[in-house]
Amino acid sequence: MEKSRVLVVGGTGYVGKRLVKASLAEGHPTYVLQRPEISLDIEKLQSLLDFKRRGAQLIEGSFSDHRSLVEAVKQVDVVISAMSGVHFRTHNLLTQLKLVDAIKEAGNIKRFLPSEFGIDPARMEHALEPGRVTFDEKMVVRKAIEEAKIPYTYVSANCFGGYFIGNLSQMETLLPPKDKVLIYGDGNVKVVFMDEDDVATYTIKSIDDPRTLNKTMYLRPPENILSQRELVEIWEKLTGRTLEKITISAEEFLSQLKGTGDLAHQVGIGHFYHIFYEGCLTNFEIGYNGEEASKLYPEVDYTRVHDYLKRYL
Ligand code: NDP
Ligand code: GO6
């Protein structure tokens, strides 16, 4: 079977970069959208040149030029979007509606993976403001995809290690705490932690798999389903040092929402609340419209939290 041609949109971003690399590694002819808007962003341009050197093809196109998107999409079989979430009040996720329009018009796409890669937005109707905008926007995109009858896969990737493992799930830092660690509630709610490169590997595996067609693929590798206390314990064993645990109740945690603070922080508080108090990543069984990635692809030797944490020693 010929390998599907893959277009990554948002390819220079945090998730996007890894998707490009994983697609190349799996031997897919890989295309990356090159937007003129990146202008003098030298890091983005260097990333794009790096992809080209590794064998990817760059396709010029802009979200403000519908034809360019249609032409880009016509060159491939699969489109993966890794557009950013809510940042600085610009709602980039809805920009994907333009991509949906282009895919619909082109009519050749065998699979579209919109930018999801987190909590399953379909289960977040009750989510708190302002964080809920992420889920609401992802649902608007899903609706457009389904109405256009575009074949899709939604990837629910749970917690990225860079934001949730290395810092022992502490907010506003990406580094492990040295003395004290804030424990959310009883600290026993189960969470799923993922290596970002594994998120990309599983995602690329799913793109031409009939088992994931028009389904949500949840990433729940069993050994990485841990509570915050278990996460902290792994770090304590690695360092040979015990951290002071400070418990924060749900009420106290949510009271931070009243204060001022930037939007990203307020969004983060809501997300952390749903993950660590409510248990939104693990408080349900995967139903008929879902599949679990490590069961589908047992050959992937995913990174365990213990090994991920070693990077921070
Ligand atoms: P980034 O902030 O890294 O941005 C990704 C890309 O979005 C950029 O590289 C850029 O593409 C594109 N983009 C941004 N603004 C615009 C715009 N105005 N017009 C067109 N393109 C734009 O995103 P992330 O990788 O952090 O997020 C991707 C997805 O992953 C989101 O859905 C997010 O919710 C989710 N996520 C999940 C996490 C988890 O723990 N589960 C953690 C972080 C994110 P270009 O390359 O063309 O410049
Ligand atoms: C990651 C973050 C880390 C926010 C998801 C504030 C969407 C998801 C697990 O952008 O708001 O400190 O599911 O102070 O569906 C951000 C968001 C994490 C990173 C959450 C995310 C996770 C988005 C912070 C902080 C480390």
PDB file of N, CA, C and O in Angstrom, residues 229-268:
ATOM      1  N   ARG A 229      -0.293  12.216  43.363  1.00  0.00           N
ATOM      2  CA  ARG A 229       0.572  11.688  44.442  1.00  0.00           C
ATOM      3  C   ARG A 229       1.557  10.649  43.904  1.00  0.00           C
ATOM      4  O   ARG A 229       2.714  10.603  44.322  1.00  0.00           O
ATOM      5  N   GLU A 230       1.098   9.815  43.006  1.00  0.00           N
ATOM      6  CA  GLU A 230       1.998   8.818  42.407  1.00  0.00           C
ATOM      7  C   GLU A 230       3.098   9.499  41.584  1.00  0.00           C
ATOM      8  O   GLU A 230       4.257   9.075  41.606  1.00  0.00           O
ATOM      9  N   LEU A 231       2.720  10.557  40.885  1.00  0.00           N
ATOM     10  CA  LEU A 231       3.701  11.321  40.101  1.00  0.00           C
ATOM     11  C   LEU A 231       4.789  11.881  41.024  1.00  0.00           C
ATOM     12  O   LEU A 231       5.991  11.747  40.761  1.00  0.00           O
ATOM     13  N   VAL A 232       4.348  12.501  42.116  1.00  0.00           N
ATOM     14  CA  VAL A 232       5.288  13.101  43.071  1.00  0.00           C
ATOM     15  C   VAL A 232       6.204  12.028  43.668  1.00  0.00           C
ATOM     16  O   VAL A 232       7.417  12.221  43.804  1.00  0.00           O
ATOM     17  N   GLU A 233       5.612  10.871  43.965  1.00  0.00           N
ATOM     18  CA  GLU A 233       6.385   9.783  44.569  1.00  0.00           C
ATOM     19  C   GLU A 233       7.500   9.288  43.631  1.00  0.00           C
ATOM     20  O   GLU A 233       8.616   8.998  44.079  1.00  0.00           O
ATOM     21  N   ILE A 234       7.189   9.222  42.357  1.00  0.00           N
ATOM     22  CA  ILE A 234       8.207   8.786  41.382  1.00  0.00           C
ATOM     23  C   ILE A 234       9.379   9.772  41.396  1.00  0.00           C
ATOM     24  O   ILE A 234      10.548   9.384  41.408  1.00  0.00           O
ATOM     25  N   TRP A 235       9.053  11.059  41.447  1.00  0.00           N
ATOM     26  CA  TRP A 235      10.102  12.090  41.490  1.00  0.00           C
ATOM     27  C   TRP A 235      10.913  11.987  42.788  1.00  0.00           C
ATOM     28  O   TRP A 235      12.142  12.098  42.780  1.00  0.00           O
ATOM     29  N   GLU A 236      10.211  11.758  43.890  1.00  0.00           N
ATOM     30  CA  GLU A 236      10.904  11.646  45.182  1.00  0.00           C
ATOM     31  C   GLU A 236      11.870  10.462  45.180  1.00  0.00           C
ATOM     32  O   GLU A 236      12.981  10.551  45.712  1.00  0.00           O
ATOM     33  N   LYS A 237      11.463   9.371  44.575  1.00  0.00           N
ATOM     34  CA  LYS A 237      12.354   8.199  44.501  1.00  0.00           C
ATOM     35  C   LYS A 237      13.561   8.503  43.634  1.00  0.00           C
ATOM     36  O   LYS A 237      14.690   8.112  43.960  1.00  0.00           O
ATOM     37  N   LEU A 238      13.313   9.210  42.525  1.00  0.00           N
ATOM     38  CA  LEU A 238      14.417   9.552  41.612  1.00  0.00           C
ATOM     39  C   LEU A 238      15.442  10.463  42.276  1.00  0.00           C
ATOM     40  O   LEU A 238      16.648  10.326  42.058  1.00  0.00           O
ATOM     41  N   THR A 239      14.948  11.405  43.076  1.00  0.00           N
ATOM     42  CA  THR A 239      15.861  12.392  43.678  1.00  0.00           C
ATOM     43  C   THR A 239      16.348  11.951  45.051  1.00  0.00           C
ATOM     44  O   THR A 239      17.317  12.517  45.565  1.00  0.00           O
ATOM     45  N   GLY A 240      15.654  10.987  45.656  1.00  0.00           N
ATOM     46  CA  GLY A 240      15.991  10.592  47.016  1.00  0.00           C
ATOM     47  C   GLY A 240      15.651  11.653  48.047  1.00  0.00           C
ATOM     48  O   GLY A 240      16.194  11.666  49.147  1.00  0.00           O
ATOM     49  N   ARG A 241      14.752  12.570  47.672  1.00  0.00           N
ATOM     50  CA  ARG A 241      14.351  13.637  48.602  1.00  0.00           C
ATOM     51  C   ARG A 241      12.840  13.682  48.721  1.00  0.00           C
ATOM     52  O   ARG A 241      12.119  13.486  47.747  1.00  0.00           O
ATOM     53  N   THR A 242      12.358  13.979  49.929  1.00  0.00           N
ATOM     54  CA  THR A 242      10.920  14.071  50.154  1.00  0.00           C
ATOM     55  C   THR A 242      10.482  15.525  50.091  1.00  0.00           C
ATOM     56  O   THR A 242      11.133  16.398  50.671  1.00  0.00           O
ATOM     57  N   LEU A 243       9.408  15.786  49.380  1.00  0.00           N
ATOM     58  CA  LEU A 243       8.887  17.147  49.288  1.00  0.00           C
ATOM     59  C   LEU A 243       7.790  17.356  50.331  1.00  0.00           C
ATOM     60  O   LEU A 243       7.067  16.415  50.669  1.00  0.00           O
ATOM     61  N   GLU A 244       7.690  18.579  50.810  1.00  0.00           N
ATOM     62  CA  GLU A 244       6.592  18.914  51.727  1.00  0.00           C
ATOM     63  C   GLU A 244       5.318  19.037  50.897  1.00  0.00           C
ATOM     64  O   GLU A 244       5.287  19.750  49.885  1.00  0.00           O
ATOM     65  N   LYS A 245       4.248  18.327  51.323  1.00  0.00           N
ATOM     66  CA  LYS A 245       2.995  18.346  50.547  1.00  0.00           C
ATOM     67  C   LYS A 245       2.036  19.354  51.167  1.00  0.00           C
ATOM     68  O   LYS A 245       1.774  19.305  52.362  1.00  0.00           O
ATOM     69  N   ILE A 246       1.534  20.235  50.349  1.00  0.00           N
ATOM     70  CA  ILE A 246       0.548  21.203  50.811  1.00  0.00           C
ATOM     71  C   ILE A 246      -0.734  20.956  50.037  1.00  0.00           C
ATOM     72  O   ILE A 246      -0.766  21.066  48.814  1.00  0.00           O
ATOM     73  N   THR A 247      -1.753  20.580  50.783  1.00  0.00           N
ATOM     74  CA  THR A 247      -3.020  20.241  50.137  1.00  0.00           C
ATOM     75  C   THR A 247      -3.830  21.496  49.874  1.00  0.00           C
ATOM     76  O   THR A 247      -3.904  22.385  50.717  1.00  0.00           O
ATOM     77  N   ILE A 248      -4.422  21.567  48.699  1.00  0.00           N
ATOM     78  CA  ILE A 248      -5.305  22.695  48.394  1.00  0.00           C
ATOM     79  C   ILE A 248      -6.681  22.153  48.017  1.00  0.00           C
ATOM     80  O   ILE A 248      -6.802  21.304  47.131  1.00  0.00           O
ATOM     81  N   SER A 249      -7.693  22.639  48.739  1.00  0.00           N
ATOM     82  CA  SER A 249      -9.048  22.140  48.498  1.00  0.00           C
ATOM     83  C   SER A 249      -9.582  22.712  47.188  1.00  0.00           C
ATOM     84  O   SER A 249      -9.071  23.713  46.675  1.00  0.00           O
ATOM     85  N   ALA A 250     -10.629  22.097  46.680  1.00  0.00           N
ATOM     86  CA  ALA A 250     -11.241  22.558  45.434  1.00  0.00           C
ATOM     87  C   ALA A 250     -11.702  24.015  45.560  1.00  0.00           C
ATOM     88  O   ALA A 250     -11.487  24.823  44.653  1.00  0.00           O
ATOM     89  N   GLU A 251     -12.295  24.347  46.713  1.00  0.00           N
ATOM     90  CA  GLU A 251     -12.821  25.709  46.908  1.00  0.00           C
ATOM     91  C   GLU A 251     -11.683  26.722  46.860  1.00  0.00           C
ATOM     92  O   GLU A 251     -11.766  27.749  46.188  1.00  0.00           O
ATOM     93  N   GLU A 252     -10.617  26.387  47.593  1.00  0.00           N
ATOM     94  CA  GLU A 252      -9.448  27.274  47.599  1.00  0.00           C
ATOM     95  C   GLU A 252      -8.864  27.422  46.205  1.00  0.00           C
ATOM     96  O   GLU A 252      -8.499  28.514  45.771  1.00  0.00           O
ATOM     97  N   PHE A 253      -8.749  26.289  45.526  1.00  0.00           N
ATOM     98  CA  PHE A 253      -8.155  26.305  44.188  1.00  0.00           C
ATOM     99  C   PHE A 253      -8.969  27.203  43.263  1.00  0.00           C
ATOM    100  O   PHE A 253      -8.432  28.044  42.551  1.00  0.00           O
ATOM    101  N   LEU A 254     -10.292  27.043  43.305  1.00  0.00           N
ATOM    102  CA  LEU A 254     -11.153  27.800  42.398  1.00  0.00           C
ATOM    103  C   LEU A 254     -11.260  29.268  42.783  1.00  0.00           C
ATOM    104  O   LEU A 254     -11.602  30.104  41.947  1.00  0.00           O
ATOM    105  N   SER A 255     -10.959  29.580  44.053  1.00  0.00           N
ATOM    106  CA  SER A 255     -11.056  30.987  44.471  1.00  0.00           C
ATOM    107  C   SER A 255     -10.056  31.853  43.707  1.00  0.00           C
ATOM    108  O   SER A 255     -10.247  33.054  43.571  1.00  0.00           O
ATOM    109  N   GLN A 256      -9.037  31.215  43.150  1.00  0.00           N
ATOM    110  CA  GLN A 256      -8.056  31.960  42.326  1.00  0.00           C
ATOM    111  C   GLN A 256      -8.708  32.555  41.083  1.00  0.00           C
ATOM    112  O   GLN A 256      -8.166  33.467  40.470  1.00  0.00           O
ATOM    113  N   LEU A 257      -9.858  31.986  40.683  1.00  0.00           N
ATOM    114  CA  LEU A 257     -10.522  32.487  39.482  1.00  0.00           C
ATOM    115  C   LEU A 257     -11.068  33.888  39.677  1.00  0.00           C
ATOM    116  O   LEU A 257     -11.300  34.611  38.717  1.00  0.00           O
ATOM    117  N   LYS A 258     -11.294  34.259  40.948  1.00  0.00           N
ATOM    118  CA  LYS A 258     -11.852  35.589  41.235  1.00  0.00           C
ATOM    119  C   LYS A 258     -10.818  36.673  41.024  1.00  0.00           C
ATOM    120  O   LYS A 258     -11.127  37.776  40.622  1.00  0.00           O
ATOM    121  N   GLY A 259      -9.575  36.342  41.299  1.00  0.00           N
ATOM    122  CA  GLY A 259      -8.524  37.340  41.169  1.00  0.00           C
ATOM    123  C   GLY A 259      -8.313  37.738  39.717  1.00  0.00           C
ATOM    124  O   GLY A 259      -8.806  37.093  38.809  1.00  0.00           O
ATOM    125  N   THR A 260      -7.576  38.796  39.537  1.00  0.00           N
ATOM    126  CA  THR A 260      -7.205  39.141  38.164  1.00  0.00           C
ATOM    127  C   THR A 260      -6.047  38.230  37.802  1.00  0.00           C
ATOM    128  O   THR A 260      -5.582  37.455  38.598  1.00  0.00           O
ATOM    129  N   GLY A 261      -5.575  38.299  36.663  1.00  0.00           N
ATOM    130  CA  GLY A 261      -4.529  37.384  36.223  1.00  0.00           C
ATOM    131  C   GLY A 261      -4.785  37.200  34.760  1.00  0.00           C
ATOM    132  O   GLY A 261      -5.906  37.425  34.299  1.00  0.00           O
ATOM    133  N   ASP A 262      -3.752  36.848  34.034  1.00  0.00           N
ATOM    134  CA  ASP A 262      -3.952  36.826  32.586  1.00  0.00           C
ATOM    135  C   ASP A 262      -4.858  35.679  32.150  1.00  0.00           C
ATOM    136  O   ASP A 262      -5.122  34.741  32.895  1.00  0.00           O
ATOM    137  N   LEU A 263      -5.348  35.804  30.944  1.00  0.00           N
ATOM    138  CA  LEU A 263      -6.317  34.847  30.423  1.00  0.00           C
ATOM    139  C   LEU A 263      -5.773  33.422  30.429  1.00  0.00           C
ATOM    140  O   LEU A 263      -6.470  32.496  30.846  1.00  0.00           O
ATOM    141  N   ALA A 264      -4.527  33.267  30.000  1.00  0.00           N
ATOM    142  CA  ALA A 264      -3.953  31.916  29.937  1.00  0.00           C
ATOM    143  C   ALA A 264      -3.978  31.258  31.314  1.00  0.00           C
ATOM    144  O   ALA A 264      -4.244  30.064  31.438  1.00  0.00           O
ATOM    145  N   HIS A 265      -3.723  32.055  32.357  1.00  0.00           N
ATOM    146  CA  HIS A 265      -3.730  31.512  33.712  1.00  0.00           C
ATOM    147  C   HIS A 265      -5.131  31.097  34.133  1.00  0.00           C
ATOM    148  O   HIS A 265      -5.341  30.029  34.698  1.00  0.00           O
ATOM    149  N   GLN A 266      -6.099  31.966  33.843  1.00  0.00           N
ATOM    150  CA  GLN A 266      -7.502  31.667  34.187  1.00  0.00           C
ATOM    151  C   GLN A 266      -7.995  30.432  33.438  1.00  0.00           C
ATOM    152  O   GLN A 266      -8.697  29.590  34.007  1.00  0.00           O
ATOM    153  N   VAL A 267      -7.601  30.337  32.190  1.00  0.00           N
ATOM    154  CA  VAL A 267      -7.951  29.155  31.399  1.00  0.00           C
ATOM    155  C   VAL A 267      -7.325  27.923  32.050  1.00  0.00           C
ATOM    156  O   VAL A 267      -7.976  26.894  32.250  1.00  0.00           O
ATOM    157  N   GLY A 268      -6.073  28.052  32.412  1.00  0.00           N
ATOM    158  CA  GLY A 268      -5.335  26.955  33.026  1.00  0.00           C
ATOM    159  C   GLY A 268      -5.982  26.482  34.316  1.00  0.00           C
ATOM    160  O   GLY A 268      -6.085  25.273  34.552  1.00  0.00           O
TER     161      GLY A 268
END
